[in-house]
Amino acid sequence: MDKKNSLWEKQYLNTDQLWASEPEAVLSKYADLVDKDGKVLDLGMGEGRNALYYGGKGFDVTGIDYSPTAVERTQEKAQQLGVKLDTSSGDLKDYEITPGSCSLIIMASVLNFFRDDEIDAILDKVEKGLKKGGLLYLNVFDTGEPGMQKLKQNAEEVSPHTFYRKKSDSYVHFFTREELEKRLVGFEMVHRSDYQSLDLSHGEPHMHSGIELFVRLKKS
């Protein structure tokens, strides 16, 4: 599916602003832990709220999103704020990260939308792309997510907790805490929280259930 007809591009075109404007609270709380000698990389940056926050603090920030409209909105905001960002539209599966280049990699509400094997490949690139002691922020839906129960009725479960949505030709995966711990064995915990939240940012009000992680790559 080309970008202009993708699920995410349609989502952005249906509203003037899909996501909130403020950065994730954990990312602002722990900003002082991020080494300015490395890059901040926002994978699936949306309309740029986290990328703009770090850009405004003087970090070297790169952001990528599959939606061209999301990228355009991010750059418009960056120009309004006088913030310099390097942005592009692309598929995270194909995006290359220079090994050892990043002090912080952000993946907010994005890793769910891949198959199991794709998730492994992306996390492998992310781990290699971080400097020693570099930080990773993840926010993912877990198996308590109400939408998972709907997908059990309306979509094909192609592997445990991974569903194929034929109408949008897309995948969605729901994580467990144990699964994340196995996938992030090379990291040490800085922050972890399980949450249930009411989402008012787009569409009808709806609940989400997820896991938020801020982890540091082990130096040894």
mmCIF file with all atom_site columns, C-alpha atoms in Angstrom:
data_model
loop_
_atom_site.group_PDB
_atom_site.id
_atom_site.type_symbol
_atom_site.label_atom_id
_atom_site.label_alt_id
_atom_site.label_comp_id
_atom_site.label_asym_id
_atom_site.label_entity_id
_atom_site.label_seq_id
_atom_site.pdbx_PDB_ins_code
_atom_site.Cartn_x
_atom_site.Cartn_y
_atom_site.Cartn_z
_atom_site.occupancy
_atom_site.B_iso_or_equiv
_atom_site.pdbx_formal_charge
_atom_site.auth_seq_id
_atom_site.auth_comp_id
_atom_site.auth_asym_id
_atom_site.auth_atom_id
_atom_site.pdbx_PDB_model_num
ATOM 1   C CA . MET A 1 1   ? 0.000   0.000   0.000  1.00 0.00 ? 1   MET A CA 1
ATOM 2   C CA . ASP A 1 2   ? 1.387   3.420   -0.958 1.00 0.00 ? 2   ASP A CA 1
ATOM 3   C CA . LYS A 1 3   ? 1.723   6.132   1.674  1.00 0.00 ? 3   LYS A CA 1
ATOM 4   C CA . LYS A 1 4   ? -1.050  8.354   0.325  1.00 0.00 ? 4   LYS A CA 1
ATOM 5   C CA . ASN A 1 5   ? -3.594  5.545   0.698  1.00 0.00 ? 5   ASN A CA 1
ATOM 6   C CA . SER A 1 6   ? -2.290  4.106   3.949  1.00 0.00 ? 6   SER A CA 1
ATOM 7   C CA . LEU A 1 7   ? -4.316  3.712   7.137  1.00 0.00 ? 7   LEU A CA 1
ATOM 8   C CA . TRP A 1 8   ? -2.242  6.344   8.933  1.00 0.00 ? 8   TRP A CA 1
ATOM 9   C CA . GLU A 1 9   ? -2.315  8.918   6.156  1.00 0.00 ? 9   GLU A CA 1
ATOM 10  C CA . LYS A 1 10  ? -6.118  8.671   6.085  1.00 0.00 ? 10  LYS A CA 1
ATOM 11  C CA . GLN A 1 11  ? -6.216  9.101   9.862  1.00 0.00 ? 11  GLN A CA 1
ATOM 12  C CA . TYR A 1 12  ? -4.227  12.333  9.655  1.00 0.00 ? 12  TYR A CA 1
ATOM 13  C CA . LEU A 1 13  ? -6.230  13.693  6.734  1.00 0.00 ? 13  LEU A CA 1
ATOM 14  C CA . ASN A 1 14  ? -9.481  13.146  8.656  1.00 0.00 ? 14  ASN A CA 1
ATOM 15  C CA . THR A 1 15  ? -8.551  15.628  11.416 1.00 0.00 ? 15  THR A CA 1
ATOM 16  C CA . ASP A 1 16  ? -6.564  18.814  11.902 1.00 0.00 ? 16  ASP A CA 1
ATOM 17  C CA . GLN A 1 17  ? -4.609  17.272  14.786 1.00 0.00 ? 17  GLN A CA 1
ATOM 18  C CA . LEU A 1 18  ? -4.537  13.560  15.587 1.00 0.00 ? 18  LEU A CA 1
ATOM 19  C CA . TRP A 1 19  ? -2.417  13.602  18.760 1.00 0.00 ? 19  TRP A CA 1
ATOM 20  C CA . ALA A 1 20  ? -1.921  15.808  21.802 1.00 0.00 ? 20  ALA A CA 1
ATOM 21  C CA . SER A 1 21  ? 0.555   18.709  21.645 1.00 0.00 ? 21  SER A CA 1
ATOM 22  C CA . GLU A 1 22  ? 2.500   18.075  24.853 1.00 0.00 ? 22  GLU A CA 1
ATOM 23  C CA . PRO A 1 23  ? 5.380   15.565  25.001 1.00 0.00 ? 23  PRO A CA 1
ATOM 24  C CA . GLU A 1 24  ? 5.065   12.332  26.917 1.00 0.00 ? 24  GLU A CA 1
ATOM 25  C CA . ALA A 1 25  ? 5.461   13.180  30.622 1.00 0.00 ? 25  ALA A CA 1
ATOM 26  C CA . VAL A 1 26  ? 8.170   10.540  31.139 1.00 0.00 ? 26  VAL A CA 1
ATOM 27  C CA . LEU A 1 27  ? 10.253  12.006  28.317 1.00 0.00 ? 27  LEU A CA 1
ATOM 28  C CA . SER A 1 28  ? 10.180  15.461  29.863 1.00 0.00 ? 28  SER A CA 1
ATOM 29  C CA . LYS A 1 29  ? 10.760  14.107  33.385 1.00 0.00 ? 29  LYS A CA 1
ATOM 30  C CA . TYR A 1 30  ? 13.951  12.278  32.418 1.00 0.00 ? 30  TYR A CA 1
ATOM 31  C CA . ALA A 1 31  ? 15.268  14.685  29.780 1.00 0.00 ? 31  ALA A CA 1
ATOM 32  C CA . ASP A 1 32  ? 18.351  15.446  31.890 1.00 0.00 ? 32  ASP A CA 1
ATOM 33  C CA . LEU A 1 33  ? 19.479  11.820  31.519 1.00 0.00 ? 33  LEU A CA 1
ATOM 34  C CA . VAL A 1 34  ? 19.838  12.175  27.754 1.00 0.00 ? 34  VAL A CA 1
ATOM 35  C CA . ASP A 1 35  ? 23.390  12.793  26.519 1.00 0.00 ? 35  ASP A CA 1
ATOM 36  C CA . LYS A 1 36  ? 23.565  15.699  24.051 1.00 0.00 ? 36  LYS A CA 1
ATOM 37  C CA . ASP A 1 37  ? 26.599  14.110  22.365 1.00 0.00 ? 37  ASP A CA 1
ATOM 38  C CA . GLY A 1 38  ? 24.259  11.723  20.553 1.00 0.00 ? 38  GLY A CA 1
ATOM 39  C CA . LYS A 1 39  ? 21.201  12.027  18.362 1.00 0.00 ? 39  LYS A CA 1
ATOM 40  C CA . VAL A 1 40  ? 17.570  11.870  19.510 1.00 0.00 ? 40  VAL A CA 1
ATOM 41  C CA . LEU A 1 41  ? 15.661  9.668   17.059 1.00 0.00 ? 41  LEU A CA 1
ATOM 42  C CA . ASP A 1 42  ? 11.845  9.653   17.076 1.00 0.00 ? 42  ASP A CA 1
ATOM 43  C CA . LEU A 1 43  ? 10.532  6.627   15.172 1.00 0.00 ? 43  LEU A CA 1
ATOM 44  C CA . GLY A 1 44  ? 6.869   7.092   14.270 1.00 0.00 ? 44  GLY A CA 1
ATOM 45  C CA . MET A 1 45  ? 6.935   10.700  15.442 1.00 0.00 ? 45  MET A CA 1
ATOM 46  C CA . GLY A 1 46  ? 3.349   11.563  14.447 1.00 0.00 ? 46  GLY A CA 1
ATOM 47  C CA . GLU A 1 47  ? 2.891   15.323  14.521 1.00 0.00 ? 47  GLU A CA 1
ATOM 48  C CA . GLY A 1 48  ? 6.167   15.724  16.333 1.00 0.00 ? 48  GLY A CA 1
ATOM 49  C CA . ARG A 1 49  ? 5.276   16.521  19.928 1.00 0.00 ? 49  ARG A CA 1
ATOM 50  C CA . ASN A 1 50  ? 8.237   14.594  21.388 1.00 0.00 ? 50  ASN A CA 1
ATOM 51  C CA . ALA A 1 51  ? 10.684  15.527  18.623 1.00 0.00 ? 51  ALA A CA 1
ATOM 52  C CA . LEU A 1 52  ? 9.782   19.213  18.968 1.00 0.00 ? 52  LEU A CA 1
ATOM 53  C CA . TYR A 1 53  ? 10.284  19.077  22.730 1.00 0.00 ? 53  TYR A CA 1
ATOM 54  C CA . TYR A 1 54  ? 13.826  17.736  22.420 1.00 0.00 ? 54  TYR A CA 1
ATOM 55  C CA . GLY A 1 55  ? 14.613  19.976  19.475 1.00 0.00 ? 55  GLY A CA 1
ATOM 56  C CA . GLY A 1 56  ? 13.560  22.943  21.589 1.00 0.00 ? 56  GLY A CA 1
ATOM 57  C CA . LYS A 1 57  ? 16.051  21.870  24.258 1.00 0.00 ? 57  LYS A CA 1
ATOM 58  C CA . GLY A 1 58  ? 18.911  21.976  21.781 1.00 0.00 ? 58  GLY A CA 1
ATOM 59  C CA . PHE A 1 59  ? 19.244  18.279  20.924 1.00 0.00 ? 59  PHE A CA 1
ATOM 60  C CA . ASP A 1 60  ? 20.122  17.009  17.449 1.00 0.00 ? 60  ASP A CA 1
ATOM 61  C CA . VAL A 1 61  ? 16.763  15.441  16.537 1.00 0.00 ? 61  VAL A CA 1
ATOM 62  C CA . THR A 1 62  ? 15.701  13.230  13.641 1.00 0.00 ? 62  THR A CA 1
ATOM 63  C CA . GLY A 1 63  ? 12.100  12.132  13.188 1.00 0.00 ? 63  GLY A CA 1
ATOM 64  C CA . ILE A 1 64  ? 10.462  9.725   10.784 1.00 0.00 ? 64  ILE A CA 1
ATOM 65  C CA . ASP A 1 65  ? 6.835   8.866   10.136 1.00 0.00 ? 65  ASP A CA 1
ATOM 66  C CA . TYR A 1 66  ? 5.046   6.840   7.479  1.00 0.00 ? 66  TYR A CA 1
ATOM 67  C CA . SER A 1 67  ? 2.486   9.595   6.896  1.00 0.00 ? 67  SER A CA 1
ATOM 68  C CA . PRO A 1 68  ? 3.627   12.493  4.663  1.00 0.00 ? 68  PRO A CA 1
ATOM 69  C CA . THR A 1 69  ? 0.939   14.670  6.254  1.00 0.00 ? 69  THR A CA 1
ATOM 70  C CA . ALA A 1 70  ? 2.306   14.006  9.749  1.00 0.00 ? 70  ALA A CA 1
ATOM 71  C CA . VAL A 1 71  ? 5.790   14.995  8.573  1.00 0.00 ? 71  VAL A CA 1
ATOM 72  C CA . GLU A 1 72  ? 4.480   18.198  6.960  1.00 0.00 ? 72  GLU A CA 1
ATOM 73  C CA . ARG A 1 73  ? 2.658   19.179  10.155 1.00 0.00 ? 73  ARG A CA 1
ATOM 74  C CA . THR A 1 74  ? 5.770   18.539  12.230 1.00 0.00 ? 74  THR A CA 1
ATOM 75  C CA . GLN A 1 75  ? 7.897   20.760  10.002 1.00 0.00 ? 75  GLN A CA 1
ATOM 76  C CA . GLU A 1 76  ? 5.258   23.505  10.028 1.00 0.00 ? 76  GLU A CA 1
ATOM 77  C CA . LYS A 1 77  ? 5.304   23.494  13.837 1.00 0.00 ? 77  LYS A CA 1
ATOM 78  C CA . ALA A 1 78  ? 9.101   23.405  13.887 1.00 0.00 ? 78  ALA A CA 1
ATOM 79  C CA . GLN A 1 79  ? 9.266   26.507  11.688 1.00 0.00 ? 79  GLN A CA 1
ATOM 80  C CA . GLN A 1 80  ? 6.718   28.303  13.857 1.00 0.00 ? 80  GLN A CA 1
ATOM 81  C CA . LEU A 1 81  ? 8.740   27.498  16.982 1.00 0.00 ? 81  LEU A CA 1
ATOM 82  C CA . GLY A 1 82  ? 12.128  28.138  15.433 1.00 0.00 ? 82  GLY A CA 1
ATOM 83  C CA . VAL A 1 83  ? 13.189  24.551  16.107 1.00 0.00 ? 83  VAL A CA 1
ATOM 84  C CA . LYS A 1 84  ? 15.505  22.651  13.770 1.00 0.00 ? 84  LYS A CA 1
ATOM 85  C CA . LEU A 1 85  ? 14.461  19.067  13.025 1.00 0.00 ? 85  LEU A CA 1
ATOM 86  C CA . ASP A 1 86  ? 15.593  16.557  10.406 1.00 0.00 ? 86  ASP A CA 1
ATOM 87  C CA . THR A 1 87  ? 12.386  14.809  9.293  1.00 0.00 ? 87  THR A CA 1
ATOM 88  C CA . SER A 1 88  ? 11.390  12.351  6.598  1.00 0.00 ? 88  SER A CA 1
ATOM 89  C CA . SER A 1 89  ? 8.555   10.081  5.559  1.00 0.00 ? 89  SER A CA 1
ATOM 90  C CA . GLY A 1 90  ? 9.395   6.400   5.496  1.00 0.00 ? 90  GLY A CA 1
ATOM 91  C CA . ASP A 1 91  ? 8.728   2.861   6.659  1.00 0.00 ? 91  ASP A CA 1
ATOM 92  C CA . LEU A 1 92  ? 10.402  1.896   9.944  1.00 0.00 ? 92  LEU A CA 1
ATOM 93  C CA . LYS A 1 93  ? 11.030  -1.587  8.558  1.00 0.00 ? 93  LYS A CA 1
ATOM 94  C CA . ASP A 1 94  ? 13.352  -0.085  5.942  1.00 0.00 ? 94  ASP A CA 1
ATOM 95  C CA . TYR A 1 95  ? 14.842  2.770   7.957  1.00 0.00 ? 95  TYR A CA 1
ATOM 96  C CA . GLU A 1 96  ? 18.553  2.376   8.686  1.00 0.00 ? 96  GLU A CA 1
ATOM 97  C CA . ILE A 1 97  ? 19.967  3.615   11.995 1.00 0.00 ? 97  ILE A CA 1
ATOM 98  C CA . THR A 1 98  ? 23.672  4.386   12.164 1.00 0.00 ? 98  THR A CA 1
ATOM 99  C CA . PRO A 1 99  ? 25.144  2.060   14.821 1.00 0.00 ? 99  PRO A CA 1
ATOM 100 C CA . GLY A 1 100 ? 26.048  3.761   18.099 1.00 0.00 ? 100 GLY A CA 1
ATOM 101 C CA . SER A 1 101 ? 24.680  7.146   16.992 1.00 0.00 ? 101 SER A CA 1
ATOM 102 C CA . CYS A 1 102 ? 21.738  7.768   19.328 1.00 0.00 ? 102 CYS A CA 1
ATOM 103 C CA . SER A 1 103 ? 21.478  8.917   22.926 1.00 0.00 ? 103 SER A CA 1
ATOM 104 C CA . LEU A 1 104 ? 17.696  8.417   22.892 1.00 0.00 ? 104 LEU A CA 1
ATOM 105 C CA . ILE A 1 105 ? 15.307  6.558   20.614 1.00 0.00 ? 105 ILE A CA 1
ATOM 106 C CA . ILE A 1 106 ? 11.582  7.196   21.008 1.00 0.00 ? 106 ILE A CA 1
ATOM 107 C CA . MET A 1 107 ? 8.832   4.787   19.915 1.00 0.00 ? 107 MET A CA 1
ATOM 108 C CA . ALA A 1 108 ? 5.560   6.151   21.256 1.00 0.00 ? 108 ALA A CA 1
ATOM 109 C CA . SER A 1 109 ? 2.471   4.152   20.290 1.00 0.00 ? 109 SER A CA 1
ATOM 110 C CA . VAL A 1 110 ? 4.094   2.727   17.166 1.00 0.00 ? 110 VAL A CA 1
ATOM 111 C CA . LEU A 1 111 ? 5.633   -0.710  17.834 1.00 0.00 ? 111 LEU A CA 1
ATOM 112 C CA . ASN A 1 112 ? 2.213   -2.362  18.063 1.00 0.00 ? 112 ASN A CA 1
ATOM 113 C CA . PHE A 1 113 ? 1.616   -1.965  14.343 1.00 0.00 ? 113 PHE A CA 1
ATOM 114 C CA . PHE A 1 114 ? 4.008   -4.612  13.075 1.00 0.00 ? 114 PHE A CA 1
ATOM 115 C CA . ARG A 1 115 ? 4.230   -8.395  12.882 1.00 0.00 ? 115 ARG A CA 1
ATOM 116 C CA . ASP A 1 116 ? 6.290   -10.377 15.398 1.00 0.00 ? 116 ASP A CA 1
ATOM 117 C CA . ASP A 1 117 ? 9.249   -10.822 13.069 1.00 0.00 ? 117 ASP A CA 1
ATOM 118 C CA . GLU A 1 118 ? 9.198   -7.139  12.101 1.00 0.00 ? 118 GLU A CA 1
ATOM 119 C CA . ILE A 1 119 ? 9.170   -6.108  15.763 1.00 0.00 ? 119 ILE A CA 1
ATOM 120 C CA . ASP A 1 120 ? 12.267  -8.225  16.410 1.00 0.00 ? 120 ASP A CA 1
ATOM 121 C CA . ALA A 1 121 ? 14.073  -6.672  13.438 1.00 0.00 ? 121 ALA A CA 1
ATOM 122 C CA . ILE A 1 122 ? 13.171  -3.108  14.444 1.00 0.00 ? 122 ILE A CA 1
ATOM 123 C CA . LEU A 1 123 ? 14.253  -3.617  18.066 1.00 0.00 ? 123 LEU A CA 1
ATOM 124 C CA . ASP A 1 124 ? 17.518  -5.144  16.877 1.00 0.00 ? 124 ASP A CA 1
ATOM 125 C CA . LYS A 1 125 ? 18.239  -2.014  14.795 1.00 0.00 ? 125 LYS A CA 1
ATOM 126 C CA . VAL A 1 126 ? 17.237  0.203   17.717 1.00 0.00 ? 126 VAL A CA 1
ATOM 127 C CA . GLU A 1 127 ? 19.558  -1.564  20.165 1.00 0.00 ? 127 GLU A CA 1
ATOM 128 C CA . LYS A 1 128 ? 22.484  -1.356  17.741 1.00 0.00 ? 128 LYS A CA 1
ATOM 129 C CA . GLY A 1 129 ? 21.693  2.290   17.020 1.00 0.00 ? 129 GLY A CA 1
ATOM 130 C CA . LEU A 1 130 ? 22.039  3.374   20.649 1.00 0.00 ? 130 LEU A CA 1
ATOM 131 C CA . LYS A 1 131 ? 25.270  4.540   22.236 1.00 0.00 ? 131 LYS A CA 1
ATOM 132 C CA . LYS A 1 132 ? 26.427  2.579   25.271 1.00 0.00 ? 132 LYS A CA 1
ATOM 133 C CA . GLY A 1 133 ? 24.169  3.740   28.068 1.00 0.00 ? 133 GLY A CA 1
ATOM 134 C CA . GLY A 1 134 ? 21.697  5.150   25.529 1.00 0.00 ? 134 GLY A CA 1
ATOM 135 C CA . LEU A 1 135 ? 17.990  5.367   26.353 1.00 0.00 ? 135 LEU A CA 1
ATOM 136 C CA . LEU A 1 136 ? 14.876  3.892   24.771 1.00 0.00 ? 136 LEU A CA 1
ATOM 137 C CA . TYR A 1 137 ? 11.300  5.061   25.330 1.00 0.00 ? 137 TYR A CA 1
ATOM 138 C CA . LEU A 1 138 ? 8.484   2.659   24.486 1.00 0.00 ? 138 LEU A CA 1
ATOM 139 C CA . ASN A 1 139 ? 4.743   3.044   24.869 1.00 0.00 ? 139 ASN A CA 1
ATOM 140 C CA . VAL A 1 140 ? 2.736   0.014   23.680 1.00 0.00 ? 140 VAL A CA 1
ATOM 141 C CA . PHE A 1 141 ? -0.748  -1.455  23.985 1.00 0.00 ? 141 PHE A CA 1
ATOM 142 C CA . ASP A 1 142 ? -0.895  -4.612  26.073 1.00 0.00 ? 142 ASP A CA 1
ATOM 143 C CA . THR A 1 143 ? -3.192  -7.643  26.036 1.00 0.00 ? 143 THR A CA 1
ATOM 144 C CA . GLY A 1 144 ? -5.667  -5.812  28.271 1.00 0.00 ? 144 GLY A CA 1
ATOM 145 C CA . GLU A 1 145 ? -6.384  -3.362  25.438 1.00 0.00 ? 145 GLU A CA 1
ATOM 146 C CA . PRO A 1 146 ? -10.175 -3.337  24.748 1.00 0.00 ? 146 PRO A CA 1
ATOM 147 C CA . GLY A 1 147 ? -9.517  -3.258  21.002 1.00 0.00 ? 147 GLY A CA 1
ATOM 148 C CA . MET A 1 148 ? -7.899  -6.690  21.180 1.00 0.00 ? 148 MET A CA 1
ATOM 149 C CA . GLN A 1 149 ? -11.199 -8.299  22.099 1.00 0.00 ? 149 GLN A CA 1
ATOM 150 C CA . LYS A 1 150 ? -12.874 -6.683  19.100 1.00 0.00 ? 150 LYS A CA 1
ATOM 151 C CA . LEU A 1 151 ? -10.136 -7.953  16.817 1.00 0.00 ? 151 LEU A CA 1
ATOM 152 C CA . LYS A 1 152 ? -10.663 -11.491 18.079 1.00 0.00 ? 152 LYS A CA 1
ATOM 153 C CA . GLN A 1 153 ? -14.123 -11.206 16.527 1.00 0.00 ? 153 GLN A CA 1
ATOM 154 C CA . ASN A 1 154 ? -13.271 -9.292  13.356 1.00 0.00 ? 154 ASN A CA 1
ATOM 155 C CA . ALA A 1 155 ? -9.675  -10.074 12.354 1.00 0.00 ? 155 ALA A CA 1
ATOM 156 C CA . GLU A 1 156 ? -7.365  -13.022 11.755 1.00 0.00 ? 156 GLU A CA 1
ATOM 157 C CA . GLU A 1 157 ? -5.003  -13.886 14.612 1.00 0.00 ? 157 GLU A CA 1
ATOM 158 C CA . VAL A 1 158 ? -1.896  -14.797 12.621 1.00 0.00 ? 158 VAL A CA 1
ATOM 159 C CA . SER A 1 159 ? 0.281   -15.461 15.689 1.00 0.00 ? 159 SER A CA 1
ATOM 160 C CA . PRO A 1 160 ? -0.253  -15.091 19.436 1.00 0.00 ? 160 PRO A CA 1
ATOM 161 C CA . HIS A 1 161 ? -1.632  -11.586 20.086 1.00 0.00 ? 161 HIS A CA 1
ATOM 162 C CA . THR A 1 162 ? -0.954  -10.482 16.480 1.00 0.00 ? 162 THR A CA 1
ATOM 163 C CA . PHE A 1 163 ? -3.904  -9.732  14.197 1.00 0.00 ? 163 PHE A CA 1
ATOM 164 C CA . TYR A 1 164 ? -4.226  -9.033  10.479 1.00 0.00 ? 164 TYR A CA 1
ATOM 165 C CA . ARG A 1 165 ? -6.825  -6.414  9.557  1.00 0.00 ? 165 ARG A CA 1
ATOM 166 C CA . LYS A 1 166 ? -7.830  -7.129  5.969  1.00 0.00 ? 166 LYS A CA 1
ATOM 167 C CA . LYS A 1 167 ? -9.751  -3.898  5.385  1.00 0.00 ? 167 LYS A CA 1
ATOM 168 C CA . SER A 1 168 ? -6.721  -1.721  6.084  1.00 0.00 ? 168 SER A CA 1
ATOM 169 C CA . ASP A 1 169 ? -4.150  -4.364  5.054  1.00 0.00 ? 169 ASP A CA 1
ATOM 170 C CA . SER A 1 170 ? -2.368  -3.872  8.375  1.00 0.00 ? 170 SER A CA 1
ATOM 171 C CA . TYR A 1 171 ? -1.188  -5.736  11.461 1.00 0.00 ? 171 TYR A CA 1
ATOM 172 C CA . VAL A 1 172 ? -1.504  -4.990  15.162 1.00 0.00 ? 172 VAL A CA 1
ATOM 173 C CA . HIS A 1 173 ? 0.271   -6.757  18.029 1.00 0.00 ? 173 HIS A CA 1
ATOM 174 C CA . PHE A 1 174 ? -0.512  -6.595  21.757 1.00 0.00 ? 174 PHE A CA 1
ATOM 175 C CA . PHE A 1 175 ? 2.341   -7.025  24.235 1.00 0.00 ? 175 PHE A CA 1
ATOM 176 C CA . THR A 1 176 ? 2.689   -8.722  27.587 1.00 0.00 ? 176 THR A CA 1
ATOM 177 C CA . ARG A 1 177 ? 5.122   -7.553  30.259 1.00 0.00 ? 177 ARG A CA 1
ATOM 178 C CA . GLU A 1 178 ? 6.986   -10.884 30.103 1.00 0.00 ? 178 GLU A CA 1
ATOM 179 C CA . GLU A 1 179 ? 7.389   -10.581 26.346 1.00 0.00 ? 179 GLU A CA 1
ATOM 180 C CA . LEU A 1 180 ? 8.850   -7.085  26.614 1.00 0.00 ? 180 LEU A CA 1
ATOM 181 C CA . GLU A 1 181 ? 11.286  -8.199  29.309 1.00 0.00 ? 181 GLU A CA 1
ATOM 182 C CA . LYS A 1 182 ? 12.564  -10.959 27.013 1.00 0.00 ? 182 LYS A CA 1
ATOM 183 C CA . ARG A 1 183 ? 12.868  -8.633  24.039 1.00 0.00 ? 183 ARG A CA 1
ATOM 184 C CA . LEU A 1 184 ? 14.677  -5.984  26.082 1.00 0.00 ? 184 LEU A CA 1
ATOM 185 C CA . VAL A 1 185 ? 17.087  -8.238  27.959 1.00 0.00 ? 185 VAL A CA 1
ATOM 186 C CA . GLY A 1 186 ? 20.004  -5.961  27.010 1.00 0.00 ? 186 GLY A CA 1
ATOM 187 C CA . PHE A 1 187 ? 18.458  -3.007  28.858 1.00 0.00 ? 187 PHE A CA 1
ATOM 188 C CA . GLU A 1 188 ? 18.072  -1.918  32.475 1.00 0.00 ? 188 GLU A CA 1
ATOM 189 C CA . MET A 1 189 ? 14.905  -0.297  33.809 1.00 0.00 ? 189 MET A CA 1
ATOM 190 C CA . VAL A 1 190 ? 14.640  3.435   34.478 1.00 0.00 ? 190 VAL A CA 1
ATOM 191 C CA . HIS A 1 191 ? 10.829  3.665   34.519 1.00 0.00 ? 191 HIS A CA 1
ATOM 192 C CA . ARG A 1 192 ? 7.941   1.263   33.956 1.00 0.00 ? 192 ARG A CA 1
ATOM 193 C CA . SER A 1 193 ? 4.222   1.735   34.350 1.00 0.00 ? 193 SER A CA 1
ATOM 194 C CA . ASP A 1 194 ? 1.096   -0.168  33.395 1.00 0.00 ? 194 ASP A CA 1
ATOM 195 C CA . TYR A 1 195 ? -1.780  2.110   32.545 1.00 0.00 ? 195 TYR A CA 1
ATOM 196 C CA . GLN A 1 196 ? -5.433  2.314   31.609 1.00 0.00 ? 196 GLN A CA 1
ATOM 197 C CA . SER A 1 197 ? -6.364  5.661   30.104 1.00 0.00 ? 197 SER A CA 1
ATOM 198 C CA . LEU A 1 198 ? -9.285  7.425   28.456 1.00 0.00 ? 198 LEU A CA 1
ATOM 199 C CA . ASP A 1 199 ? -8.301  8.689   24.994 1.00 0.00 ? 199 ASP A CA 1
ATOM 200 C CA . LEU A 1 200 ? -10.064 11.889  23.931 1.00 0.00 ? 200 LEU A CA 1
ATOM 201 C CA . SER A 1 201 ? -7.544  12.882  21.273 1.00 0.00 ? 201 SER A CA 1
ATOM 202 C CA . HIS A 1 202 ? -9.267  11.340  18.242 1.00 0.00 ? 202 HIS A CA 1
ATOM 203 C CA . GLY A 1 203 ? -12.600 9.754   17.314 1.00 0.00 ? 203 GLY A CA 1
ATOM 204 C CA . GLU A 1 204 ? -15.117 8.819   19.972 1.00 0.00 ? 204 GLU A CA 1
ATOM 205 C CA . PRO A 1 205 ? -13.829 8.645   23.579 1.00 0.00 ? 205 PRO A CA 1
ATOM 206 C CA . HIS A 1 206 ? -12.278 5.214   24.144 1.00 0.00 ? 206 HIS A CA 1
ATOM 207 C CA . MET A 1 207 ? -10.108 3.357   26.635 1.00 0.00 ? 207 MET A CA 1
ATOM 208 C CA . HIS A 1 208 ? -6.569  2.096   26.172 1.00 0.00 ? 208 HIS A CA 1
ATOM 209 C CA . SER A 1 209 ? -4.493  -0.355  28.201 1.00 0.00 ? 209 SER A CA 1
ATOM 210 C CA . GLY A 1 210 ? -0.753  -0.347  27.850 1.00 0.00 ? 210 GLY A CA 1
ATOM 211 C CA . ILE A 1 211 ? 2.797   -0.451  29.129 1.00 0.00 ? 211 ILE A CA 1
ATOM 212 C CA . GLU A 1 212 ? 5.175   2.505   29.228 1.00 0.00 ? 212 GLU A CA 1
ATOM 213 C CA . LEU A 1 213 ? 8.914   1.862   29.488 1.00 0.00 ? 213 LEU A CA 1
ATOM 214 C CA . PHE A 1 214 ? 12.000  4.038   29.728 1.00 0.00 ? 214 PHE A CA 1
ATOM 215 C CA . VAL A 1 215 ? 15.077  1.830   29.642 1.00 0.00 ? 215 VAL A CA 1
ATOM 216 C CA . ARG A 1 216 ? 18.864  2.214   29.370 1.00 0.00 ? 216 ARG A CA 1
ATOM 217 C CA . LEU A 1 217 ? 21.140  0.075   27.219 1.00 0.00 ? 217 LEU A CA 1
ATOM 218 C CA . LYS A 1 218 ? 23.512  -1.832  29.454 1.00 0.00 ? 218 LYS A CA 1
ATOM 219 C CA . LYS A 1 219 ? 27.126  -0.734  29.086 1.00 0.00 ? 219 LYS A CA 1
ATOM 220 C CA . SER A 1 220 ? 28.655  -4.179  29.578 1.00 0.00 ? 220 SER A CA 1
#
